[in-house]
Coordinates of C-alpha atoms in Angstrom, one line a residue:
Chain A
M273 CA -151.7 23.9 -133.4
D274 CA -148.1 24.8 -134.1
H275 CA -148.7 25.0 -137.8
Q276 CA -151.4 25.8 -140.3
I277 CA -153.6 23.3 -142.2
Y278 CA -154.4 24.7 -145.6
I279 CA -157.1 24.1 -148.1
L280 CA -155.7 24.2 -151.6
V281 CA -158.1 25.1 -154.5
I282 CA -157.0 24.5 -158.1
E283 CA -159.3 25.9 -160.7
D284 CA -158.5 27.8 -163.9
E285 CA -161.8 29.6 -164.4
L286 CA -161.9 32.7 -162.3
E287 CA -165.6 32.8 -161.8
V288 CA -165.7 29.2 -160.6
M289 CA -162.7 29.9 -158.4
D290 CA -164.5 32.8 -156.8
A291 CA -167.6 30.7 -156.2
L292 CA -165.5 28.0 -154.6
I293 CA -163.7 30.4 -152.3
K294 CA -167.0 32.0 -151.3
D295 CA -168.4 28.6 -150.3
L296 CA -165.3 28.0 -148.3
E297 CA -165.5 31.3 -146.4
E298 CA -166.7 29.9 -143.1
F299 CA -163.6 27.5 -142.9
E300 CA -161.0 30.1 -143.7
Q301 CA -160.5 31.2 -140.2
T302 CA -159.4 27.7 -139.2
F303 CA -158.1 26.5 -142.5
P304 CA -156.4 29.2 -144.6
I305 CA -157.1 28.9 -148.3
E306 CA -154.5 28.9 -151.0
S307 CA -155.5 29.0 -154.7
A308 CA -153.8 28.1 -157.9
N309 CA -154.9 28.5 -161.5
N310 CA -153.0 25.5 -162.9
A311 CA -151.1 22.4 -161.8
E312 CA -147.7 24.1 -162.1
E313 CA -148.8 27.0 -159.9
A314 CA -150.2 24.5 -157.5
E315 CA -146.8 22.8 -157.3
Q316 CA -145.3 26.1 -156.3
V317 CA -147.9 26.6 -153.6
V318 CA -147.3 23.1 -152.3
K319 CA -143.6 23.7 -152.1
S320 CA -144.0 27.0 -150.2
I321 CA -146.4 25.4 -147.8
A322 CA -143.9 22.6 -147.2
D323 CA -141.1 25.1 -146.7
S324 CA -142.9 26.9 -144.0
G325 CA -143.6 23.7 -142.1
D326 CA -147.3 23.8 -142.7
E327 CA -149.5 21.1 -144.3
I328 CA -152.4 20.6 -146.6
G329 CA -155.6 19.1 -145.2
L330 CA -157.8 19.3 -148.3
I331 CA -157.3 19.7 -152.0
L332 CA -160.2 20.7 -154.2
C333 CA -159.0 20.2 -157.7
D334 CA -160.5 20.8 -161.2
H335 CA -159.7 18.2 -163.7
V336 CA -159.4 20.1 -167.0
L337 CA -156.6 22.6 -166.6
P338 CA -154.1 24.2 -169.0
G339 CA -151.0 22.1 -169.0
K340 CA -150.9 19.1 -166.6
N341 CA -154.4 18.0 -165.7
G342 CA -155.9 17.7 -162.3
V343 CA -155.8 13.9 -162.0
E344 CA -152.1 13.9 -163.0
F345 CA -151.4 16.5 -160.4
L346 CA -153.2 14.5 -157.7
I347 CA -151.3 11.3 -158.6
E348 CA -148.0 13.0 -158.4
L349 CA -148.9 14.5 -155.0
E350 CA -150.0 11.1 -153.7
S351 CA -146.4 9.9 -153.7
D352 CA -145.3 13.0 -151.8
K353 CA -144.6 11.8 -148.2
K354 CA -145.6 15.1 -146.6
F355 CA -148.9 15.6 -148.5
G356 CA -150.0 12.1 -149.3
H357 CA -152.5 12.3 -146.4
A358 CA -154.2 15.4 -147.7
R359 CA -157.8 14.7 -148.6
K360 CA -158.3 14.9 -152.4
V361 CA -161.5 16.0 -154.0
L362 CA -162.1 16.4 -157.7
V363 CA -164.5 19.3 -158.5
T364 CA -165.2 18.9 -162.1
G365 CA -167.8 18.4 -164.9
Q366 CA -165.5 16.8 -167.4
A367 CA -163.4 14.0 -166.0
G368 CA -164.0 10.9 -168.1
L369 CA -164.4 7.4 -166.7
E370 CA -160.8 6.5 -167.4
D371 CA -159.4 9.6 -165.6
T372 CA -161.7 9.1 -162.7
I373 CA -160.6 5.5 -162.3
Q374 CA -157.0 6.6 -162.4
A375 CA -157.7 9.2 -159.7
I376 CA -159.3 6.7 -157.4
N377 CA -156.7 3.9 -157.9
K378 CA -153.6 6.0 -158.1
A379 CA -154.3 9.1 -156.2
H380 CA -156.7 7.7 -153.6
L381 CA -159.3 10.2 -154.5
D382 CA -161.6 10.8 -151.5
H383 CA -164.5 12.4 -153.2
Y384 CA -165.9 13.5 -156.5
I385 CA -168.0 16.6 -156.7
A386 CA -169.8 17.2 -160.0
K387 CA -170.2 20.7 -161.3
P388 CA -172.4 22.6 -160.8
W389 CA -172.5 21.8 -157.1
N390 CA -175.0 22.6 -154.4
M391 CA -173.5 24.7 -151.6
E392 CA -174.8 22.7 -148.7
E393 CA -173.6 19.4 -150.2
F394 CA -170.3 21.0 -151.1
Q395 CA -169.8 22.2 -147.5
K396 CA -170.8 18.9 -146.1
V397 CA -168.1 17.2 -148.2
V398 CA -165.5 19.7 -147.0
I399 CA -166.6 19.2 -143.4
D400 CA -166.5 15.4 -143.8
Q401 CA -163.1 15.3 -145.4
L402 CA -161.4 17.8 -143.1
T403 CA -163.0 16.0 -140.1
G404 CA -161.6 12.7 -141.3
F405 CA -158.2 14.3 -141.9
V406 CA -157.8 15.8 -138.4
I407 CA -159.0 12.6 -136.7
E408 CA -156.7 10.5 -138.8
K409 CA -153.8 12.8 -138.0
K410 CA -154.7 12.6 -134.3
Y411 CA -154.8 16.3 -133.9
N412 CA -156.6 17.6 -130.8
P413 CA -160.3 17.3 -131.8
M414 CA -161.2 20.2 -129.6
E415 CA -159.5 22.7 -131.8
F416 CA -161.9 21.9 -134.7
M417 CA -165.2 21.1 -133.0
A418 CA -166.7 24.6 -133.7
V419 CA -166.2 24.4 -137.4
L420 CA -166.2 20.7 -138.4
D421 CA -168.4 17.7 -137.5
S422 CA -168.6 18.1 -133.8
V423 CA -170.3 14.8 -133.1
R424 CA -167.6 12.8 -134.9
L425 CA -164.9 14.8 -133.2
A426 CA -166.5 14.3 -129.8
E427 CA -166.5 10.6 -130.6
A428 CA -162.8 10.8 -131.4
L429 CA -162.2 12.7 -128.2
R430 CA -164.0 10.0 -126.3
G431 CA -161.6 7.4 -127.7
S432 CA -158.5 9.5 -126.9
K433 CA -158.2 8.6 -123.2
L434 CA -158.8 12.0 -121.7
T435 CA -158.1 12.5 -118.1
D436 CA -158.7 14.9 -115.3
H437 CA -155.8 16.8 -113.8
Chain B
M1177 CA -139.6 22.9 -126.8
K1178 CA -140.7 26.5 -127.0
L1179 CA -141.8 28.3 -123.9
N1180 CA -144.1 31.4 -123.8
N1181 CA -143.4 34.3 -121.5
T1182 CA -145.6 33.0 -118.6
Q1183 CA -143.8 29.6 -118.8
R1184 CA -140.4 31.3 -118.9
I1185 CA -141.3 33.3 -115.8
G1186 CA -142.4 30.0 -114.1
L1187 CA -139.2 28.2 -115.1
F1188 CA -137.1 31.1 -113.8
A1189 CA -139.1 31.5 -110.6
G1190 CA -139.0 27.8 -109.9
I1191 CA -135.2 27.5 -110.3
I1192 CA -134.7 30.6 -108.2
G1193 CA -137.2 29.3 -105.6
L1194 CA -135.3 26.0 -105.4
I1195 CA -131.9 27.7 -104.9
I1196 CA -132.7 30.6 -102.6
P1197 CA -133.5 28.7 -99.4
F1198 CA -130.0 27.1 -99.6
F1199 CA -128.5 30.6 -99.0
L1200 CA -130.9 31.7 -96.3
N1201 CA -131.0 30.9 -92.6
I1202 CA -134.6 31.0 -91.6
P1203 CA -134.9 30.9 -87.8
G1204 CA -137.0 28.0 -86.5
L1205 CA -136.7 26.0 -89.8
S1206 CA -134.4 22.9 -89.9
E1207 CA -131.8 22.6 -92.5
A1208 CA -133.8 19.9 -94.2
G1209 CA -136.8 22.2 -94.0
H1210 CA -134.9 24.8 -96.1
V1211 CA -134.3 22.2 -98.8
A1212 CA -138.0 21.1 -98.7
L1213 CA -139.0 24.8 -98.9
G1214 CA -136.9 25.1 -102.1
I1215 CA -138.5 22.0 -103.6
F1216 CA -141.9 23.3 -102.6
F1217 CA -141.2 26.7 -104.3
L1218 CA -140.1 24.9 -107.4
A1219 CA -143.1 22.6 -107.5
A1220 CA -145.5 25.5 -106.9
A1221 CA -144.0 27.6 -109.7
F1222 CA -143.8 24.8 -112.2
W1223 CA -147.3 23.6 -111.4
M1224 CA -148.8 27.0 -111.6
F1225 CA -147.0 28.4 -114.7
E1226 CA -146.5 25.0 -116.4
P1227 CA -143.2 25.4 -118.1
F1228 CA -143.4 21.6 -118.1
P1229 CA -146.5 19.4 -118.1
I1230 CA -147.8 19.0 -114.6
Y1231 CA -147.1 15.3 -114.4
A1232 CA -143.4 15.9 -115.4
T1233 CA -143.1 18.4 -112.5
S1234 CA -144.5 15.6 -110.2
M1235 CA -141.8 13.2 -111.5
L1236 CA -139.2 15.9 -110.8
V1237 CA -140.6 16.5 -107.3
I1238 CA -140.2 12.8 -106.5
F1239 CA -136.7 12.8 -108.0
L1240 CA -135.5 15.9 -106.1
Q1241 CA -136.8 14.6 -102.8
V1242 CA -134.9 11.3 -103.4
L1243 CA -131.8 13.3 -104.4
L1244 CA -131.9 16.0 -101.7
L1245 CA -133.9 14.7 -98.8
S1246 CA -133.7 10.9 -98.6
K1247 CA -131.3 8.9 -96.5
E1248 CA -129.6 7.6 -99.7
G1249 CA -129.4 11.1 -101.2
L1250 CA -126.6 13.6 -101.4
I1251 CA -127.2 15.7 -98.2
F1252 CA -128.8 14.0 -95.2
T1253 CA -127.2 10.6 -94.9
S1254 CA -127.7 10.2 -91.2
P1255 CA -130.4 11.4 -88.8
D1256 CA -129.7 14.4 -86.6
A1257 CA -131.6 16.3 -84.0
T1258 CA -133.8 18.2 -86.5
Y1259 CA -134.3 15.7 -89.2
S1260 CA -134.3 11.9 -89.6
P1261 CA -134.4 11.4 -93.3
D1262 CA -136.8 9.0 -94.9
S1263 CA -135.5 6.2 -97.1
Y1264 CA -135.9 7.0 -100.8
T1265 CA -138.4 4.2 -100.9
A1266 CA -140.8 6.4 -99.0
F1267 CA -140.8 8.8 -101.9
V1268 CA -140.9 6.4 -104.8
G1269 CA -143.3 4.2 -102.8
T1270 CA -146.0 6.7 -103.2
L1271 CA -146.5 5.2 -106.6
A1272 CA -147.9 2.1 -104.9
N1273 CA -149.9 4.0 -102.3
P1274 CA -153.3 2.3 -101.8
I1275 CA -155.1 5.3 -103.4
I1276 CA -153.0 4.9 -106.5
I1277 CA -153.9 1.3 -106.7
L1278 CA -157.5 2.2 -106.2
F1279 CA -157.3 4.7 -109.1
L1280 CA -155.6 2.0 -111.2
G1281 CA -158.6 -0.2 -110.6
G1282 CA -160.9 2.6 -111.6
F1283 CA -158.9 3.3 -114.7
V1284 CA -159.1 -0.3 -115.9
L1285 CA -162.8 -0.4 -115.3
A1286 CA -163.5 2.9 -117.0
D1287 CA -161.3 2.1 -119.9
A1288 CA -163.0 -1.2 -120.5
A1289 CA -166.4 0.5 -120.1
V1290 CA -165.6 2.9 -122.9
K1291 CA -164.2 0.1 -125.0
Y1292 CA -167.4 -2.0 -124.8
N1293 CA -169.7 1.1 -124.9
L1294 CA -171.1 0.5 -121.5
D1295 CA -171.0 4.2 -120.7
K1296 CA -173.1 5.1 -123.7
N1297 CA -175.5 2.2 -123.3
L1298 CA -176.0 3.1 -119.6
T1299 CA -176.7 6.7 -120.6
R1300 CA -179.3 5.6 -123.1
I1301 CA -181.1 3.5 -120.5
L1302 CA -180.9 6.0 -117.7
L1303 CA -182.1 8.9 -119.8
H1304 CA -185.2 7.1 -120.8
P1305 CA -187.3 7.9 -117.7
F1306 CA -186.7 11.6 -118.1
G1307 CA -189.1 11.9 -121.0
S1308 CA -189.0 14.7 -123.5
K1309 CA -189.6 17.9 -121.7
P1310 CA -186.5 20.1 -121.9
K1311 CA -186.5 20.8 -118.2
Y1312 CA -186.4 17.1 -117.3
I1313 CA -184.0 16.1 -120.1
L1314 CA -181.6 18.7 -118.8
L1315 CA -182.0 17.2 -115.3
G1316 CA -181.6 13.7 -116.7
L1317 CA -178.4 14.6 -118.6
M1318 CA -176.9 16.1 -115.5
V1319 CA -177.9 13.2 -113.2
V1320 CA -176.4 10.6 -115.7
T1321 CA -173.3 12.7 -116.2
G1322 CA -172.8 13.1 -112.5
L1323 CA -173.3 9.4 -111.9
L1324 CA -170.8 8.3 -114.6
S1325 CA -168.2 10.9 -113.6
A1326 CA -168.3 9.5 -110.1
F1327 CA -166.7 6.3 -111.5
M1328 CA -165.0 7.5 -114.7
S1329 CA -162.9 10.5 -115.2
N1330 CA -164.9 13.8 -115.5
T1331 CA -163.2 14.5 -118.8
A1332 CA -164.0 11.1 -120.4
T1333 CA -167.5 11.4 -119.2
T1334 CA -167.9 14.9 -120.7
A1335 CA -166.5 13.7 -124.1
M1336 CA -169.0 10.9 -124.2
M1337 CA -171.9 13.1 -123.2
M1338 CA -171.0 15.6 -125.9
T1339 CA -171.7 12.9 -128.4
V1340 CA -175.2 12.7 -126.9
I1341 CA -176.0 16.4 -126.6
L1342 CA -174.4 17.8 -129.8
P1343 CA -177.0 16.2 -132.1
I1344 CA -179.7 17.7 -129.8
I1345 CA -178.1 21.1 -130.0
A1346 CA -177.8 20.8 -133.8
R1347 CA -181.6 20.3 -134.1
L1348 CA -182.6 23.2 -131.8
K1349 CA -183.4 26.6 -133.2
K1350 CA -180.3 28.8 -133.5
T1351 CA -181.6 31.2 -130.9
D1352 CA -182.8 28.7 -128.3
P1353 CA -180.9 29.5 -125.1
L1354 CA -181.3 25.8 -124.2
K1355 CA -178.3 25.2 -126.4
I1356 CA -176.1 27.0 -124.0
G1357 CA -177.8 25.4 -121.0
L1358 CA -177.2 22.0 -122.5
A1359 CA -173.6 22.7 -123.4
L1360 CA -172.9 24.0 -119.8
S1361 CA -174.8 21.3 -118.0
I1362 CA -172.4 18.5 -119.0
P1363 CA -169.1 19.9 -117.8
F1364 CA -170.8 21.3 -114.6
A1365 CA -172.4 18.0 -113.8
A1366 CA -169.1 16.2 -114.5
N1367 CA -167.1 18.5 -112.3
I1368 CA -169.6 18.1 -109.5
G1369 CA -170.1 14.4 -110.0
G1370 CA -166.4 13.7 -109.6
I1371 CA -166.7 14.6 -106.0
A1372 CA -169.0 11.7 -105.2
T1373 CA -166.5 8.8 -104.9
P1374 CA -162.8 8.4 -104.0
I1375 CA -162.0 7.5 -107.6
G1376 CA -164.2 10.3 -109.1
T1377 CA -161.4 12.7 -109.7
P1378 CA -157.7 13.0 -108.7
P1379 CA -158.1 15.8 -105.9
N1380 CA -160.1 13.2 -104.0
A1381 CA -157.0 10.9 -104.2
V1382 CA -154.8 13.7 -102.8
V1383 CA -157.1 14.1 -99.8
I1384 CA -157.3 10.4 -99.2
G1385 CA -153.5 10.0 -99.7
A1386 CA -152.7 12.8 -97.3
L1387 CA -155.1 11.4 -94.6
S1388 CA -153.7 7.9 -95.0
Q1389 CA -150.3 9.2 -94.0
Q1390 CA -151.9 10.4 -90.8
G1391 CA -153.1 6.9 -90.2
I1392 CA -156.7 7.8 -91.2
N1393 CA -158.4 5.4 -93.6
I1394 CA -161.6 6.7 -95.3
P1395 CA -163.6 3.7 -96.6
F1396 CA -165.1 4.1 -100.1
G1397 CA -168.6 4.0 -98.8
E1398 CA -168.0 6.5 -96.0
W1399 CA -166.6 8.9 -98.6
M1400 CA -169.8 8.5 -100.5
I1401 CA -171.9 9.1 -97.4
L1402 CA -170.0 12.3 -96.8
A1403 CA -169.9 13.5 -100.4
V1404 CA -173.0 12.2 -102.2
P1405 CA -175.6 14.4 -100.4
L1406 CA -173.5 17.4 -101.2
V1407 CA -173.2 16.4 -104.8
I1408 CA -177.0 16.0 -105.1
V1409 CA -177.6 19.4 -103.7
A1410 CA -175.0 21.0 -105.9
L1411 CA -176.4 19.2 -109.0
I1412 CA -179.9 20.4 -108.3
F1413 CA -178.7 24.0 -107.8
A1414 CA -176.7 23.9 -111.1
W1415 CA -179.7 22.5 -112.9
M1416 CA -182.1 25.2 -111.6
L1417 CA -179.4 27.9 -112.3
L1418 CA -179.0 26.8 -115.9
L1419 CA -182.7 26.5 -116.4
G1420 CA -183.2 30.0 -115.0
M1421 CA -180.3 31.6 -116.9
F1422 CA -181.1 29.9 -120.2
K1423 CA -184.8 29.4 -120.5
P1424 CA -185.6 26.7 -123.1
E1425 CA -187.8 27.9 -126.0
T1426 CA -188.7 24.5 -127.4
D1427 CA -191.2 22.4 -125.4
S1428 CA -190.0 19.0 -126.5
I1429 CA -186.8 17.3 -127.3
Q1430 CA -186.2 13.9 -128.8
I1431 CA -183.1 12.0 -127.9
D1432 CA -182.4 9.4 -130.6
M1433 CA -179.8 7.2 -129.0
S1434 CA -180.1 3.9 -130.7
G1435 CA -178.0 1.0 -130.0
S1436 CA -178.0 -2.1 -127.8
F1437 CA -175.8 -3.6 -125.1
N1438 CA -172.8 -5.4 -126.4
T1439 CA -173.5 -9.1 -125.5
S1440 CA -170.1 -10.6 -126.5
K1441 CA -168.5 -12.8 -123.9
N1442 CA -165.9 -10.1 -123.1
A1443 CA -168.6 -7.4 -122.6
L1444 CA -170.5 -9.7 -120.2
I1445 CA -167.3 -10.3 -118.2
L1446 CA -166.9 -6.6 -118.0
Y1447 CA -170.4 -6.0 -116.8
I1448 CA -170.0 -8.5 -114.1
A1449 CA -166.6 -7.2 -113.0
F1450 CA -167.9 -3.6 -113.0
G1451 CA -170.9 -4.5 -111.0
L1452 CA -169.1 -6.6 -108.4
T1453 CA -166.3 -4.1 -107.9
V1454 CA -168.6 -1.2 -107.4
L1455 CA -170.7 -3.4 -105.0
F1456 CA -167.7 -4.4 -102.9
W1457 CA -166.4 -0.8 -102.9
I1458 CA -169.5 0.8 -101.6
T1459 CA -169.9 -2.0 -99.0
E1460 CA -166.4 -1.6 -97.7
S1461 CA -167.5 -0.6 -94.2
F1462 CA -169.5 -3.9 -93.9
H1463 CA -167.0 -6.4 -95.0
G1464 CA -163.8 -4.5 -94.1
I1465 CA -161.8 -5.4 -97.2
K1466 CA -160.0 -2.2 -98.2
S1467 CA -161.1 -0.6 -101.4
A1468 CA -157.5 -0.6 -102.8
I1469 CA -157.5 -4.4 -102.5
I1470 CA -160.9 -4.7 -104.1
A1471 CA -159.5 -2.5 -107.0
L1472 CA -157.4 -5.5 -107.9
I1473 CA -160.5 -7.5 -108.8
P1474 CA -161.0 -5.7 -112.2
V1475 CA -157.3 -5.4 -112.8
V1476 CA -156.7 -9.2 -112.4
F1477 CA -160.0 -10.5 -113.7
L1478 CA -160.1 -8.3 -116.8
T1479 CA -156.5 -9.0 -117.8
L1480 CA -156.7 -12.7 -117.2
T1481 CA -159.8 -13.0 -119.4
G1482 CA -158.2 -10.8 -122.1
V1483 CA -161.1 -8.3 -121.9
V1484 CA -158.3 -5.7 -121.2
T1485 CA -155.4 -6.3 -123.5
K1486 CA -151.7 -5.3 -123.4
D1487 CA -152.4 -2.4 -125.6
D1488 CA -155.2 -1.2 -123.3
I1489 CA -152.9 -1.4 -120.3
R1490 CA -150.2 0.6 -122.1
K1491 CA -152.7 3.3 -122.9
L1492 CA -153.9 3.8 -119.3
P1493 CA -153.5 7.4 -118.1
W1494 CA -150.3 6.6 -116.1
E1495 CA -149.4 10.3 -115.9
V1496 CA -152.4 10.9 -113.6
L1497 CA -151.0 8.4 -111.2
W1498 CA -147.6 10.1 -111.3
L1499 CA -149.3 13.4 -110.7
V1500 CA -151.1 12.2 -107.6
A1501 CA -148.0 10.3 -106.3
G1502 CA -145.9 13.5 -106.7
G1503 CA -148.4 15.3 -104.6
I1504 CA -148.4 12.7 -101.9
S1505 CA -144.6 12.6 -101.9
L1506 CA -144.3 16.3 -101.5
G1507 CA -146.5 16.1 -98.4
I1508 CA -144.2 13.5 -96.9
S1509 CA -141.2 15.8 -96.8
M1510 CA -143.1 18.9 -95.9
K1511 CA -144.2 17.1 -92.8
S1512 CA -141.0 15.2 -91.9
T1513 CA -138.7 18.2 -92.3
G1514 CA -141.0 20.4 -90.2
L1515 CA -141.6 22.7 -93.2
A1516 CA -145.4 22.5 -93.0
E1517 CA -145.4 23.1 -89.3
W1518 CA -143.1 26.1 -89.8
I1519 CA -145.4 27.6 -92.4
V1520 CA -148.4 27.0 -90.2
G1521 CA -146.5 28.4 -87.2
S1522 CA -145.6 31.6 -88.9
I1523 CA -149.3 32.7 -89.1
E1524 CA -151.3 33.8 -86.1
W1525 CA -154.2 31.3 -86.7
S1526 CA -155.9 31.6 -83.3
A1527 CA -157.0 35.1 -84.4
F1528 CA -159.5 33.3 -86.7
G1529 CA -162.3 31.0 -85.7
A1530 CA -162.4 27.5 -87.0
I1531 CA -165.4 28.4 -89.2
T1532 CA -163.6 31.3 -90.7
L1533 CA -160.6 29.1 -91.4
L1534 CA -162.8 26.5 -93.2
F1535 CA -164.3 29.3 -95.2
V1536 CA -160.9 30.7 -96.1
F1537 CA -159.6 27.3 -97.2
S1538 CA -162.6 26.6 -99.3
A1539 CA -162.5 30.0 -101.0
V1540 CA -158.8 29.8 -101.6
A1541 CA -159.2 26.3 -103.1
I1542 CA -162.0 27.4 -105.4
V1543 CA -160.2 30.5 -106.6
M1544 CA -156.9 28.6 -107.1
S1545 CA -158.4 25.7 -109.0
N1546 CA -160.3 28.0 -111.3
F1547 CA -156.8 28.9 -112.7
L1548 CA -154.8 25.8 -111.8
S1549 CA -155.2 22.1 -112.1
N1550 CA -157.6 20.9 -109.4
T1551 CA -155.1 18.3 -108.3
V1552 CA -152.3 20.8 -108.0
T1553 CA -154.6 23.0 -105.9
A1554 CA -155.4 20.2 -103.5
T1555 CA -151.7 19.1 -103.4
L1556 CA -150.5 22.6 -102.5
L1557 CA -153.1 23.3 -99.8
I1558 CA -153.5 19.9 -98.1
P1559 CA -150.1 19.8 -96.3
L1560 CA -150.8 23.2 -94.8
A1561 CA -154.3 22.1 -93.6
V1562 CA -153.0 18.9 -92.2
S1563 CA -150.2 20.6 -90.2
L1564 CA -152.7 23.2 -89.0
A1565 CA -155.1 20.5 -87.8
T1566 CA -152.5 18.2 -86.3
S1567 CA -150.6 21.0 -84.5
G1568 CA -153.7 22.1 -82.8
V1569 CA -153.0 25.8 -83.2
A1570 CA -156.3 26.4 -84.9
G1571 CA -158.3 25.1 -82.0
D1572 CA -160.5 22.1 -81.4
G1573 CA -163.2 22.9 -84.0
F1574 CA -160.6 22.4 -86.7
N1575 CA -160.9 18.8 -87.6
L1576 CA -158.2 17.2 -89.8
I1577 CA -160.6 15.1 -91.9
I1578 CA -163.1 17.9 -92.3
V1579 CA -160.6 20.5 -93.5
S1580 CA -159.0 18.0 -95.9
L1581 CA -162.5 17.3 -97.3
V1582 CA -163.2 21.0 -97.6
I1583 CA -160.1 21.4 -99.7
G1584 CA -160.7 18.3 -101.9
V1585 CA -164.3 19.1 -102.5
S1586 CA -163.7 22.8 -103.1
A1587 CA -161.1 22.1 -105.7
S1588 CA -163.8 20.5 -107.8
M1589 CA -166.2 23.4 -107.4
A1590 CA -164.2 25.6 -109.9
M1591 CA -165.9 25.9 -113.2
M1592 CA -165.7 29.5 -114.1
L1593 CA -163.3 29.5 -117.1
P1594 CA -162.6 27.2 -120.0
I1595 CA -159.2 26.6 -118.4
S1596 CA -160.7 25.7 -115.0
T1597 CA -161.2 22.0 -115.9
P1598 CA -160.8 19.8 -119.0
P1599 CA -164.6 19.3 -119.1
N1600 CA -165.1 23.1 -119.3
A1601 CA -162.5 23.2 -122.1
I1602 CA -164.3 20.5 -124.1
A1603 CA -167.7 22.3 -123.7
M1604 CA -166.1 25.6 -124.8
S1605 CA -164.5 24.1 -127.9
T1606 CA -168.0 23.1 -129.3
G1607 CA -168.5 26.8 -130.1
T1608 CA -171.9 26.8 -128.5
I1609 CA -171.1 29.0 -125.5
E1610 CA -169.3 32.3 -124.9
T1611 CA -166.7 32.6 -122.2
K1612 CA -168.8 35.2 -120.3
Q1613 CA -171.8 32.8 -120.2
M1614 CA -169.6 30.1 -118.7
A1615 CA -168.1 32.7 -116.3
K1616 CA -171.5 33.9 -115.1
A1617 CA -172.9 30.5 -114.5
G1618 CA -169.6 29.1 -113.2
I1619 CA -169.2 31.9 -110.6
S1620 CA -172.7 31.2 -109.3
V1621 CA -171.9 27.5 -108.9
G1622 CA -168.6 28.4 -107.3
L1623 CA -170.2 30.7 -104.7
F1624 CA -173.0 28.3 -104.0
G1625 CA -170.3 25.5 -103.7
L1626 CA -168.4 27.6 -101.2
I1627 CA -171.4 28.1 -98.9
L1628 CA -172.5 24.5 -99.4
V1629 CA -169.1 23.1 -98.5
V1630 CA -168.8 25.2 -95.3
V1631 CA -172.4 24.3 -94.3
Y1632 CA -171.7 20.6 -94.7
A1633 CA -168.4 20.9 -92.9
I1634 CA -170.1 22.5 -89.9
F1635 CA -173.4 20.6 -89.7
Y1636 CA -173.2 17.4 -91.7
W1637 CA -169.8 15.9 -91.8
P1638 CA -169.2 16.1 -88.0
L1639 CA -172.2 13.7 -87.6
F1640 CA -170.1 10.9 -89.1
L1641 CA -166.6 11.8 -88.1
N1642 CA -166.6 12.2 -84.4

């Protein structure tokens, strides 16, 4: 890869943030993690990632945040050409039906994780989403087989017309 | 485009290599031979260090030969005593060489097979008789991989088989060595299986292309008679090696490949085309229709019926055809300018016996192709071997066809490193194996392959070639 694919975590409660980052540990080598405590900070992070030519593969976002809420942030990001493809996951206990509908319809939310989460299921969601992302972006599946869903990636590899040389 | 240091060295070495012969006067080498030597240096440096993709270098090789060595080029417009230049059509014409057309047919078939899941369904059926004992499952996987990679690319076969073995690996205990054995069995079997038919893997094409320019045609079936017995022995060795090195802990494996054959009209047309083409290929010696002509059956039949669409055709691996054509093309000028003969003449070959020479060619090919593309290895070595054999300096025991086969087969015996072949790289990327495990097993297969090739070259191949 000539650039990094980040995981962006947005969460205002420090303990929850720590728990999320701990559960993301095994991905960090391949997908560096950036964290933000609120939507405004997240916008800064997004901007600096864009400036360095990198991209975001997955956003794990809390809904209730000080200032702009998570769903609003995701909707705004959806219209961003460079980051519209990023997989978007709400990790929350308090998004009401209306907000959730907004997130699905306007931000193309990819998944909803209810707090408290179970680590195994959480990691499965992360793997599924990132696998979908790298396949959709047509990145070389081989670079991700060791960390993500290797069977799906092998299937993608099979469809990618590999040749001997 | 950003080049790393190795690539920069390669770029520099290639350009210098191209220029230097223009300023030298090498005794015994024609003027055209100097130019060909420059192109050879450039091709070798670019192919080895890859400042550009290897197919791009092949395109450049064809272009440079047209520009600098053809009758219509800049330098040699009329024949003289030392060189009668080929028309540029000889160089660009390599793109329509029969072996290229044969490969094209193979590509169309393989591509359609993947599209309609024939590869996976065949695997499911063929694995069935191997039961559930790890030992026999491993054998089954290797046999099926070898068989498929004889007709599809080794790399595509490996990618497909990974979708079969990864779920098995995921269910095994973390510490079970069988995981490593499984992950290595697929690329090894694919590399070896590619040897079995002319269309199995591009180095075979380089061999057949080079021989065809000497007026020697190797029918599809005859190649198989020569290669298949060697492939079987190598596969069995690799199987036993992996079983011994990575003893399975579990005593039973379930393969849950569900699915059924696609029975749409298009799929049925594909099955028929596939079966007929392979049947006619392997019986070439009986009916005498050349395999390249038979290769047009799937091309024509599958496109007329719409089984293979315009999009499918666009997505064929055309760069592989350029790669092989570039290699064949380089061989043309090395021969016609007297370069190959000069290189051969500069070494005192008669000091070695024919057997030593076969051994050396095989060893060099295996070592080179562990680090370089297998096709490039074959391309760089074949012109030397051909000149050596045709000039007669190496003695009577040094048969042209045999030495060419030695090089072609040996190029496929390299599987020591992740970079040795694309199938190795795929297996490595699963994260199941460590490089040193691959190296240990790969070196053993390489050494066995070396001995095997030489033994076949001395005792078996001559039975059919004299």
